[in-house]
Every structure is written in C-alpha cells, then in structure tokens.
C-alpha cells in the first residue's frame, strides 16, 4: 500500500535544505505521497531510505511496452481516473484477432486488411496497434505457421494467445525478437507461463476468473520475477467488465494497491458489429489499456480510433497547426484570402472544403491558442487586432492585388473593427466549413 506523507517524512534527511524545490522536507513528503514529485529530486536521500520509499516513489500503474521499433506500443502508466484531472498518457492499444483455424488464403487476406487499417485525422496518423494470433486449433504447428506469416507480412507487435505452453513456446521461438505479449498465465499453468515470459523476456498477461483470483495470481507472478504484466479480470459481459476495469483502476490509482497496478486487457466479441464496436468504445473510455476485437472493416475501426484520439488528447493542450499563411492549390494575386484560427480541427475542416471548391486560395491561420473560432473569439484570442497583425506579418498585401479578406460567418460581428484595423474590405464567409465551396464559387467571384 502507498505510504502516507508522514511515513515518508520519517525517512527524509529533515534538513529543510530546499534543494528539491519544496520549502521543507515535510512539504516534499506530502507531494511525494500525492505522486506530484519523484524521490530523485532529493539529492541527499540515503540508500536505505531509497529502498524503504520505493513503493511511494513508484508510479501507481506500471508502463508496459509491447513490440519493438517504431511500431512498439506503450500502455499503462496512467495517474488519474478522469482525463480532466490531468491527462491520460498512453492511448489504449487496439488489437485485431487472427485465428489459426482460418485457411492460409484467408489469413493472408486478413493480415493485409489489418495492415491497411491506417487513417489520418487532424493531421495525425492513426492505426491499429496489435495482431492477436489465437491458437484455436490447439495445434503448435498451425499456430507457428500463422506467427511466421504475420512476422513476414506485418510490422505490428503481436499477442500470442494459447492455453498450450508448447504452442506458445514454439511461437515465441519465431517471434521473441519482436517482444510479443504472451496470453496468459492462469491458475493451472502459471509456472509454465512465467517460465516462458522470463526465458524470452516478454510481457505476460495474468488471467483470473474474478478479481480475487487475479489479485492472488498477480502477486505470485510478480513475486516470480515478471515485471511487465498485463491483467485480464476474466469477465466478458459489458457490465461486468466495466465494473471490474473501474475497480482495478481505482484500486491502483486511489489506494495505491500494487498487485493490480498494471495495464488491463479486454477482449470483445459479438455477432452484432455495432454492439462489438460499442463495447470496444466503452472499454477504451473506461479503462482498458488494450482492446482486442474481431472487427476489421475500416468503417468499424475508424470510429473507435477517433474516439480514442479524442479521449487521449491532452485537455490542457489543444491540437494546433502552425499559424502562418497556407497556399491551397496554386493561388495567384487574384485569389481569395480566408482567415481562421489555429485549432487543428478547424484547419482540417476548412482546408479540404477549400480544396473541394477548386478555387486556389490563401488561408491565413491566426494564433488563437488552438481554440475554435467562436471559443477563441469569446476568449478574446481571435480578435480584429490579432488578425490585422497576422496579415501584416505574413505580408498578404504583397501576395494579392485586391484588398479583401474573408472571415468566418460566426464572427461577422468583428467586420467593422477589422476593416478599421487592416484597411481591407472584410467579407463575411459561411458559418460552417461545408458552405465554403459554394461561397467561393458563387459569392466570392
Ligand atoms: Fe528535505 Fe531532501 Fe528536500 Fe532538502 S532536498 S528539503 S533534505 S527533501
């Protein structure tokens, strides 16, 4: 269990030297208990104290790395229950199943489809992260054939799923270099699975039929020397899983209960595709660090990945684009000049609409701390003065022969002031990005 501030204080030098950035050792101890600082900030701590305080300075949830190279995924390491308290750090990894019962041709097709599950949203590349190879045949040879196929045709990290330690070891011999996640140590095979995880230095899932069994197994597995663990509480119903995941996260973060301070894996399967994706979405929100599903169609995966991106965006740092002038198409001196804020979602909504209009244009992106148009205007971050200054900085008068600038319809109210500040004629464009093509083709001309 986590130590209290006073318990930590007993181990500190008590010189109040302030080298840690805190006014007293007690203040440092309280901050350490609240996970707001780290033990290494005190340079005078003794080795004995370091050992005694290890549990207080360890993060409440371990970070586990799956795979290697540029496609590796980090999961866990979360410190808060709710995103608005601070931020979430490591987006849930999304895995797609691949059964060794499929025919070879179907296996190859499925791997190719998984590889193509790549998207771009607000300028950020997004993709699924894992291939979960399932040894449903219970045949080590078939399992190995599929592992080999995936190793050849995909760069994604793997989850090797089998109840059979021989099949897993055969798969690990082929794929250990890629640090696959081994699924799973259970009550009846714990020693064999721990042996594999240690022998091949791979992370290991611990499966318990319920939270009590999971807790007990986790203590045994970690005591055996496995450091990179992932937990599966065994429930498969939506309500049961949600309850278990929430309880595990609370125990780890609020109570500092170390045996469950590891990332959690969820498996989702339903004959109804909408239900399967809804369940996966629920687990992305609360609190699965890996979600494995059967669905593979882009229209099923994109909403899930979009949701994940929204949840795992730092709420204190809006996604922004660089404030500058962007050329869309090949604009000339007669082209329109549109202006908006540097909120990524705004930029990536407006830019394709201008492209769709086929009217080459200049798009002036103004620094507004990454806020959307109306929010930025209300917060006085998107002002006539700011726009006029950006126009001057980007020297728009040298690029254009006309003196007209188009502002978003939602901020029509700033027209007169911007005309005064810039000396340009201000045209009020459409409120929504979808109105831009028609506006540029019909009204601008
Ligand atoms: Fe106390 Fe260490 Fe901080 Fe100095 S650096 S005030 S000894 S906790």
mmCIF file of N, CA and C in Angstrom, residues 165-166 168-177 179-180 182 190-204 224-227:
data_model
loop_
_atom_site.group_PDB
_atom_site.id
_atom_site.type_symbol
_atom_site.label_atom_id
_atom_site.label_comp_id
_atom_site.label_asym_id
_atom_site.label_seq_id
_atom_site.Cartn_x
_atom_site.Cartn_y
_atom_site.Cartn_z
ATOM 1 N N UNK A 165 1.213 -24.227 -23.425
ATOM 2 C CA UNK A 165 2.567 -23.660 -23.298
ATOM 3 C C UNK A 165 3.514 -24.130 -24.411
ATOM 4 N N UNK A 166 3.310 -25.370 -24.923
ATOM 5 C CA UNK A 166 4.196 -25.848 -26.010
ATOM 6 C C UNK A 166 3.984 -25.012 -27.274
ATOM 7 N N UNK A 168 2.829 -21.988 -27.380
ATOM 8 C CA UNK A 168 3.347 -20.637 -27.130
ATOM 9 C C UNK A 168 4.856 -20.601 -27.266
ATOM 10 N N UNK A 169 5.523 -21.613 -26.737
ATOM 11 C CA UNK A 169 6.989 -21.612 -26.829
ATOM 12 C C UNK A 169 7.420 -21.709 -28.292
ATOM 13 N N UNK A 170 6.708 -22.545 -29.064
ATOM 14 C CA UNK A 170 7.042 -22.665 -30.492
ATOM 15 C C UNK A 170 6.842 -21.307 -31.179
ATOM 16 N N UNK A 171 5.757 -20.608 -30.840
ATOM 17 C CA UNK A 171 5.512 -19.284 -31.421
ATOM 18 C C UNK A 171 6.550 -18.274 -30.970
ATOM 19 N N UNK A 172 6.961 -18.369 -29.719
ATOM 20 C CA UNK A 172 7.950 -17.426 -29.184
ATOM 21 C C UNK A 172 9.316 -17.603 -29.848
ATOM 22 N N UNK A 173 9.644 -18.863 -30.195
ATOM 23 C CA UNK A 173 10.941 -19.099 -30.849
ATOM 24 C C UNK A 173 11.020 -18.309 -32.162
ATOM 25 N N UNK A 174 9.857 -18.158 -32.802
ATOM 26 C CA UNK A 174 9.839 -17.439 -34.083
ATOM 27 C C UNK A 174 9.768 -15.926 -33.871
ATOM 28 N N UNK A 175 9.067 -15.508 -32.817
ATOM 29 C CA UNK A 175 8.703 -14.087 -32.743
ATOM 30 C C UNK A 175 9.277 -13.334 -31.542
ATOM 31 N N UNK A 176 10.081 -13.990 -30.698
ATOM 32 C CA UNK A 176 10.529 -13.340 -29.455
ATOM 33 C C UNK A 176 11.250 -12.023 -29.701
ATOM 34 N N UNK A 177 11.948 -11.941 -30.858
ATOM 35 C CA UNK A 177 12.686 -10.695 -31.155
ATOM 36 C C UNK A 177 11.742 -9.488 -31.196
ATOM 37 N N UNK A 179 9.217 -9.043 -29.167
ATOM 38 C CA UNK A 179 8.648 -8.870 -27.810
ATOM 39 C C UNK A 179 7.132 -8.969 -27.794
ATOM 40 N N UNK A 180 6.573 -10.114 -28.206
ATOM 41 C CA UNK A 180 5.112 -10.244 -28.195
ATOM 42 C C UNK A 180 4.581 -10.330 -26.767
ATOM 43 N N UNK A 182 2.466 -12.325 -24.166
ATOM 44 C CA UNK A 182 2.060 -13.730 -24.007
ATOM 45 C C UNK A 182 0.729 -13.773 -23.273
ATOM 46 N N UNK A 190 0.410 -21.358 -14.411
ATOM 47 C CA UNK A 190 1.185 -20.170 -14.034
ATOM 48 C C UNK A 190 2.699 -20.391 -14.172
ATOM 49 N N UNK A 191 3.189 -21.485 -13.643
ATOM 50 C CA UNK A 191 4.638 -21.653 -13.625
ATOM 51 C C UNK A 191 5.214 -21.748 -15.036
ATOM 52 N N UNK A 192 4.510 -22.504 -15.897
ATOM 53 C CA UNK A 192 4.996 -22.647 -17.281
ATOM 54 C C UNK A 192 4.995 -21.296 -17.985
ATOM 55 N N UNK A 193 3.944 -20.516 -17.779
ATOM 56 C CA UNK A 193 3.849 -19.221 -18.472
ATOM 57 C C UNK A 193 4.875 -18.222 -17.933
ATOM 58 N N UNK A 194 5.063 -18.232 -16.627
ATOM 59 C CA UNK A 194 6.076 -17.350 -16.039
ATOM 60 C C UNK A 194 7.451 -17.732 -16.598
ATOM 61 N N UNK A 195 7.691 -19.036 -16.709
ATOM 62 C CA UNK A 195 8.964 -19.514 -17.265
ATOM 63 C C UNK A 195 9.176 -18.976 -18.681
ATOM 64 N N UNK A 196 8.127 -19.005 -19.503
ATOM 65 C CA UNK A 196 8.255 -18.508 -20.886
ATOM 66 C C UNK A 196 8.524 -17.006 -20.899
ATOM 67 N N UNK A 197 7.767 -16.268 -20.063
ATOM 68 C CA UNK A 197 7.929 -14.804 -20.041
ATOM 69 C C UNK A 197 9.352 -14.432 -19.651
ATOM 70 N N UNK A 198 9.909 -15.165 -18.687
ATOM 71 C CA UNK A 198 11.261 -14.837 -18.233
ATOM 72 C C UNK A 198 12.305 -15.298 -19.253
ATOM 73 N N UNK A 199 12.097 -16.486 -19.803
ATOM 74 C CA UNK A 199 13.073 -17.030 -20.756
ATOM 75 C C UNK A 199 13.187 -16.144 -22.001
ATOM 76 N N UNK A 200 12.021 -15.648 -22.483
ATOM 77 C CA UNK A 200 12.042 -14.876 -23.733
ATOM 78 C C UNK A 200 11.943 -13.362 -23.490
ATOM 79 N N UNK A 201 11.971 -12.940 -22.203
ATOM 80 C CA UNK A 201 11.881 -11.508 -21.844
ATOM 81 C C UNK A 201 10.692 -10.827 -22.511
ATOM 82 N N UNK A 202 9.541 -11.436 -22.383
ATOM 83 C CA UNK A 202 8.335 -10.877 -22.994
ATOM 84 C C UNK A 202 7.300 -10.544 -21.917
ATOM 85 N N UNK A 203 6.455 -9.537 -22.181
ATOM 86 C CA UNK A 203 5.387 -9.239 -21.216
ATOM 87 C C UNK A 203 4.364 -10.365 -21.165
ATOM 88 N N UNK A 204 3.689 -10.463 -20.032
ATOM 89 C CA UNK A 204 2.783 -11.598 -19.800
ATOM 90 C C UNK A 204 1.429 -11.125 -19.276
ATOM 91 N N UNK A 224 7.480 -13.930 -8.763
ATOM 92 C CA UNK A 224 8.365 -14.854 -9.505
ATOM 93 C C UNK A 224 9.347 -14.115 -10.396
ATOM 94 N N UNK A 225 9.219 -12.791 -10.461
ATOM 95 C CA UNK A 225 10.213 -12.030 -11.228
ATOM 96 C C UNK A 225 9.699 -11.437 -12.526
ATOM 97 N N UNK A 226 8.399 -11.560 -12.819
ATOM 98 C CA UNK A 226 7.864 -10.943 -14.047
ATOM 99 C C UNK A 226 7.573 -9.478 -13.743
ATOM 100 N N UNK A 227 8.184 -8.585 -14.538
ATOM 101 C CA UNK A 227 7.988 -7.151 -14.273
ATOM 102 C C UNK A 227 6.921 -6.559 -15.179
#
